Amino acid sequence: MSDPAPIPLLDIQNVSRIFASGDSEIRALDDVSITVWSGEFIAIMGQSGSGKSTLMNIIGCLDRMSSGSYHVLGQDVSTMDADRLAQLRRETFGFVFQRYNLLATESAISNVEIPAIYAGTDFNHRFSRAKELLTRLGLDNRMDHRPPQLSGGQQQRVAIARALMNNPPLILADEPTGALDSKSGADVMALLHELHSEGRTIVLITHDEKVASNAERIIHIMDGKISGETIIHEARPVEADAPAHKGTISFAGSAREALHMALKSLRVNIFRTSLTLLGIIIGVAAVVTMLAVGNGSKQKVLNQISAMGTNLLMVLPGAPGIRPTGDVATLTIEEADLIKIMPNVEAAVPVRTSRMTVRYKDIDVQTVIQGVGQDFLIAKDWRITKGQFFSDKDVRSYAPVVVLGKTVESNLFPDGENPIGKFIILQNIPMQVIGALAVKGASANGNDQDDTVVIPYSTGFERLFGQRRYLSNVTVKVADVTQIENTQNAIYSLLMRRHKVEDFNIRNMASIMQTATDTQNTLTLLLGVVAAISLIVGGIGVMNIMLVSVTERTREIGIRMATGARREDILLQFNIESVVVCAIGGMLGVITGFVFGFILHFSGMQVIFTPWPALLAFTCACGTGTIFGYLPASKAANMDPVVALASE
Ligand code: ADP
Ligand code: MG
């Protein structure tokens, strides 16, 4: 009968830990060898600075040794990856620290539950177990208290309950009584004895001889070396059973947990959260409002253009693509008359415009004088509200008559006096008002179409516009809109025959609409870019806040890692936190955007909400959260537990 040699619980051989400190190095542990058997109660005793905590961190896989070998239950720790180490911390070790290392923002019971969360235990089981443990440790009436509301002794008992949560075979206690009064200290020691008598292995670290005397075996450590051993009770080499594998938290569970933690930490840091949110809200609201305004103005322009009639053709002087100016003198009245007699042409109105001053009594106003033919009203679909429009006879007889646009009428006759029959002065020439036009509103390019005075073109050429008898445009109304292309082509042929060169251009409403749409799209794009920039700025704000948050909560990360959180759990937690901030900000931003849009709407601006800018901005906000949250999150996840724990 040859039993294989029993495997110790912990097997530490020739372990050293060297810290670089400037140019020199510190040998915190120097060639330490310890074997711990299952069921032992050992104390590691030494003065402050002798390397006890360093040893405990290596035993607990919170830190890595510089050299030597370390086996837990026969398995080589140096070959384990981060997840496997997290599993060891979760299932094999329970930590008790001098400074408790509880999460200050969580209740006692939530603190106790943490190791079970990372082990994937479902809520009911972990809640009842945490309750049971706290009750056993005499804290049944303190479960919902947060650590700052508890005494030191109570906090240490919460920490012990947490260490027991996953039922680990080994308890690692680093100066567990160091911060406690003697009564609480004695309570904690009694607890450790109780746990030992239940069969648990205890490794107790202390500088205090009296505390150490509780153990069965005391290992003395001095300047990083083992300086002796006091055996009170000889250990039997008992082989430990491997702890039951509890599993790990599922992705969904981890995400749910992360969401819970995120909401909690956001609530705790309400002011900082609001500032972060503000950035996102402004960004998203800007996108929503600006695009709604952009769309609104585009629609308004398009409506105005189509209100002008899709049955219109504008013949303009100047080659296509070149902005027509008054100097291009290519269109004549004769040509307007030729167009008028073409098939499918209902009206062809010669138009000549010029800015001039009109006067009535002592009021002077600058306005647009339009010299037009008598078919102007028909072509433009305008109406007369007072008096009448001039006739063919007026045009032929160079009648000195005018029809006033609404704006000019209000300016010249502010008291509501009836203008019909009155004489106004146009460049020293008295002209009689015979009619007034109905309100037409702003035009496609934003000009006030009512700011005008309409006169017969003949009168204009004879007395106002000077020598050169060219036209600003010929406005053509077609009878059958479906044939508008043919008519446009026919006019083109006619003018080409006469001019030989293409020094004119003909536009229909479709092409004008296209130009306006392009302009408006550019405007909307510009607004969108401005809005997007504010969104990015908001995202950078989120990144800053997350970086601050991670730095501030490094200790929390250390605690979570010591209780078994894997890197991906930490990564997920911080990522979800930033996504949650951005999603909340995005939502509020969309609402704010709509509210602003409605305010603008009721103050007379045309706004049109479409779902996609809101969706896009919201998605972008969440995306920004993911991208900008990733950096701090991965920084947090890649920290060594011992480094994280050491931070204040
Ligand atoms: P103890 O817990 O016994 O009081 P420690 O294990 O904390 O002692 O420290 C042992 C020695 O190692 C001390 O001299 C300490 O200054 C040094 N030391 C511990 N941690 C670090 C570190 N992260 N960097 C540099 N030196 C360290
Ligand atoms: Mg220490």
XYZ file of C-alpha atoms and ligand atoms in Angstrom, residues 52-53 174-175, ligand 2:
5
model
C 3.820 40.254 6.371
C 1.351 42.040 4.110
C -4.178 40.682 7.698
C -4.098 42.369 11.129
Mg 1.025 45.057 6.886
